[in-house]
Amino acid sequence: MKHLTKIGTSLLIAGIFLGTQTASAQDDDTLNMALSVDPDGLDPHRTTAASTFQITNNIFDTLVKVTPEGELTEGLATDWEISEDGLTITFNLRDDVEFHNGEAFSADDVLYSFERLKADESPRANDFANITEINVIDDYTIEFVTENLNASLASDFAYPWTAIVLEENEEELRNSPIGTGAYALEAWVPQQNLTLTKNENYFDEVHIDTVEFTMMPDATARTTAMLSGDLDIVGVSGDLVSQFEGNDSFQIIENQSNAVQLMAMNLGNEFLSVPEVREAINLAVDKDLLIESVFWGYGEKIGSHYPPVLLGYEDHSEAYAFNQEEAVAVLEEAGFEAADITLDMYLPSDYQSYVDAGQIIADSLENIGINVNIEVVEWSVWLSDIYTGRDYDLTVVGHTGRLDPYVLLARYHSESSENYFNYNNERIDELLTDVQTELDEDVRYEMFSEIQDTLAEEVPALYIQSPIGLSVTQANVRGYESYPIDIIELKNIYFE
Amino acid sequence: MRFILSRLLSGVAVIFVVSFITFIILMMIPGDPALLSLGTEATPENVEALRDAMGFNEPWYVQFLEWFTSFISGDLGRSYLYGEEISTLILQRVPVTVSVALLSLLIATPIALFIGVIAALYQNKLPDVLARTLMQIGDAMPSFWLALLLLVYVAAGSSLFPISGFTPISEGFIDSILSILLPSFVLSLGLMGTMIRIVRSSMLIALKEDYMLLAKMNGISKFKTIVKYPLRSAIIAPLTIIGMQMAGLLSGVILVENIFSLPGLGRLLLVAVQQRDLFLLQGIVVVIVSTVVIINMITDILYRLANPTMRIGGRDE
């Protein structure tokens, strides 16, 4: 009993102490955000993680920027010019920019950054292999010479991985990066918090002084913190958004993303190489039900590898509409007995929604008699064995969107290293080669439309949906916009 | 002394063997750190170049020896993932995990002792039944569920507890304790079940010993006897399992650290595995193994102090 009294007394004392403290009032100069995934280092040239770019994009600048509508606008470059043959692009740079350490920004930094981006160990080396020459004309003028014509050349300089870095910072880019961006890194304790402070010398308006990111891996913890006012902006999934609906203290922002989620099929498999089998698989799955049950309805149904928000979208969402009887008939007509078909489905454990979607698809396929073995694998194994090794029959995954449809579709070229479908269609190869050099926009979009039609018909994948991203902000947050490339522009955000 | 020395030597051997095995396992499990870093954009040339830059193209024994020699000289290397010194990353997290583990032990031990002793004294009567029910609950309740409940209904409902994150002791003792109280409570509940059971059974055995009868015959009051003899052996019992449970605590810690967003060793370990940050993982494993080895050593010594008959062969310095 003595024990208990002691504990009781100490709790009481603790309570008295705490009673004197009041909850800190909301600070107008600090924006509080949560991160569900820790950045994998802050080196923009050595990562592919969208969550990392959401931070680095505010520390670094790119030559070209994108508006929420997807148009290109000035960044570190005030304007640019493409030569008549379309092979050379010349940028005029701002002359009033400083890095966070006071170092002046010039064309040499651009040269250094792009050489680093093109280095062998860079994940983007391939994307920029087309640039054969980079010439510094003077301190504030630089030109890029390309080997093959690329109709979407300027947009290549807007992605967050084309960030301009400082050479003397190379050794520390991963943990204490120095950029020219609207915010400078103040502190980063991995898995704990990351603080950005306003760059007072920034060439554009920046509203909020401090942005504090707290790492919160658990979704319930994030929504709870949002509800209690500890956070100003948070991304939520469809199942948790209902907690904020109808509450005036919050704004819910829907963002139709340009990502594509699909179930890939390996055409190297003897059954999946037959178009009728793939057709039957498409017929067997109720996509509406899938989107409703796995993504809580927050998604736009698709029928080809093309998000509805991208210019030139063709609606194939009703192709092979759900009809399991027809699926069985198609299989029988092609001479297959469903029960003879057994497929191995691999699902990435890091992405719960893909695992859930895979299980529902597997159920649907078992309904028409196809046997499916599910194996859940770690993301690292997925990358090495499934994606690169192409050792699978079925897998569910998402592909992030791009500004130019070519980059999105290039993986369907029979010789692409990213063609994990093992898809092979001569006409598609031809179109993908020609579209790169075609300068007439109308003709290019006709080509994209033909590729979409072919993919929708031959279905090397079960195209599921283009997801709708959901964010919740406190009612007084303004200027939080979504962009066609996965970035957040913190400088535009302010409190009302 | 000889006992302590031999425990020390075997401890070092355990650390070496475990770090060697971890290294080998990491080499063998599928998943390529270079590929992970490059993602779905990688070309085979990219992967090769990055593997080279990361030093993964050397034979495994060269890599292990390089790691081990720098480890001996106190250098754990740099994390590939964060670009930060591994020792810095670990040191940032040790206070979090250690405070959570200690606080949960501090909560669990007195409660378990109290309940266990009472249960044994009133065997098969109401207090015993209640205690056993509590044990069942402690064992059966999924800790992630309890953690979520506490988060949603306790942390969010009151301004006492922060919803996420860790407050270091330097920013106020009480704030610091409050920031880990809920996660520690979740962990302590998991510990309590086993502890109560062990205290109760060792107490029961001790109560049936001949000396109890002897004490009664000598007219010593029951309370005095209990405090003097069986209680002492009942205290030893949880001491042994504290050592063992420390290792078990770490797995529970990963879970509560995730839910309560505590930046502890458990989460660092998880990320190191997922991202295949080989040297980071090596570093954490070695630190954890060393901790468990040291704690076991201390419990061994305490054990001998608490119960002289445990001293090996009966002779002692």
PDB file of C-alpha atoms in Angstrom, chain A residues 62-80 91-92 94 154-155 157-158 203-204 403 483 487 489 491-492:
ATOM      1  CA  THR A  62      15.485  24.436 -60.722  1.00  0.00           C
ATOM      2  CA  LEU A  63      16.086  26.421 -63.917  1.00  0.00           C
ATOM      3  CA  VAL A  64      12.454  26.094 -64.907  1.00  0.00           C
ATOM      4  CA  LYS A  65       9.423  25.846 -62.626  1.00  0.00           C
ATOM      5  CA  VAL A  66       5.939  24.491 -63.105  1.00  0.00           C
ATOM      6  CA  THR A  67       2.645  26.173 -62.296  1.00  0.00           C
ATOM      7  CA  PRO A  68      -0.177  24.204 -60.674  1.00  0.00           C
ATOM      8  CA  GLU A  69      -1.738  24.095 -64.149  1.00  0.00           C
ATOM      9  CA  GLY A  70       1.315  22.350 -65.581  1.00  0.00           C
ATOM     10  CA  GLU A  71       2.709  25.313 -67.498  1.00  0.00           C
ATOM     11  CA  LEU A  72       6.407  26.113 -67.493  1.00  0.00           C
ATOM     12  CA  THR A  73       7.526  29.335 -65.872  1.00  0.00           C
ATOM     13  CA  GLU A  74      10.782  30.996 -64.846  1.00  0.00           C
ATOM     14  CA  GLY A  75      12.925  29.607 -62.068  1.00  0.00           C
ATOM     15  CA  LEU A  76      16.638  30.263 -61.855  1.00  0.00           C
ATOM     16  CA  ALA A  77      16.392  30.958 -65.578  1.00  0.00           C
ATOM     17  CA  THR A  78      14.482  34.082 -66.563  1.00  0.00           C
ATOM     18  CA  ASP A  79      13.886  32.829 -70.077  1.00  0.00           C
ATOM     19  CA  TRP A  80      15.088  30.244 -72.536  1.00  0.00           C
ATOM     20  CA  PHE A  91      19.016  29.618 -70.694  1.00  0.00           C
ATOM     21  CA  ASN A  92      19.432  33.190 -69.443  1.00  0.00           C
ATOM     22  CA  ARG A  94      19.116  35.324 -62.861  1.00  0.00           C
ATOM     23  CA  ALA A 154      12.353  22.514 -71.636  1.00  0.00           C
ATOM     24  CA  SER A 155      10.164  20.474 -69.278  1.00  0.00           C
ATOM     25  CA  PHE A 157      14.623  21.218 -66.547  1.00  0.00           C
ATOM     26  CA  ALA A 158      11.628  21.563 -64.241  1.00  0.00           C
ATOM     27  CA  PHE A 203      14.337  36.449 -55.151  1.00  0.00           C
ATOM     28  CA  ASP A 204      10.635  35.775 -54.730  1.00  0.00           C
ATOM     29  CA  LEU A 403       4.850  16.245 -67.557  1.00  0.00           C
ATOM     30  CA  TYR A 483       1.286  20.460 -58.709  1.00  0.00           C
ATOM     31  CA  ILE A 487       6.050  18.850 -55.129  1.00  0.00           C
ATOM     32  CA  GLU A 489       5.800  24.967 -52.823  1.00  0.00           C
ATOM     33  CA  LYS A 491       6.907  29.634 -50.114  1.00  0.00           C
ATOM     34  CA  ASN A 492       3.345  30.197 -51.329  1.00  0.00           C
TER      35      ASN A 492
END
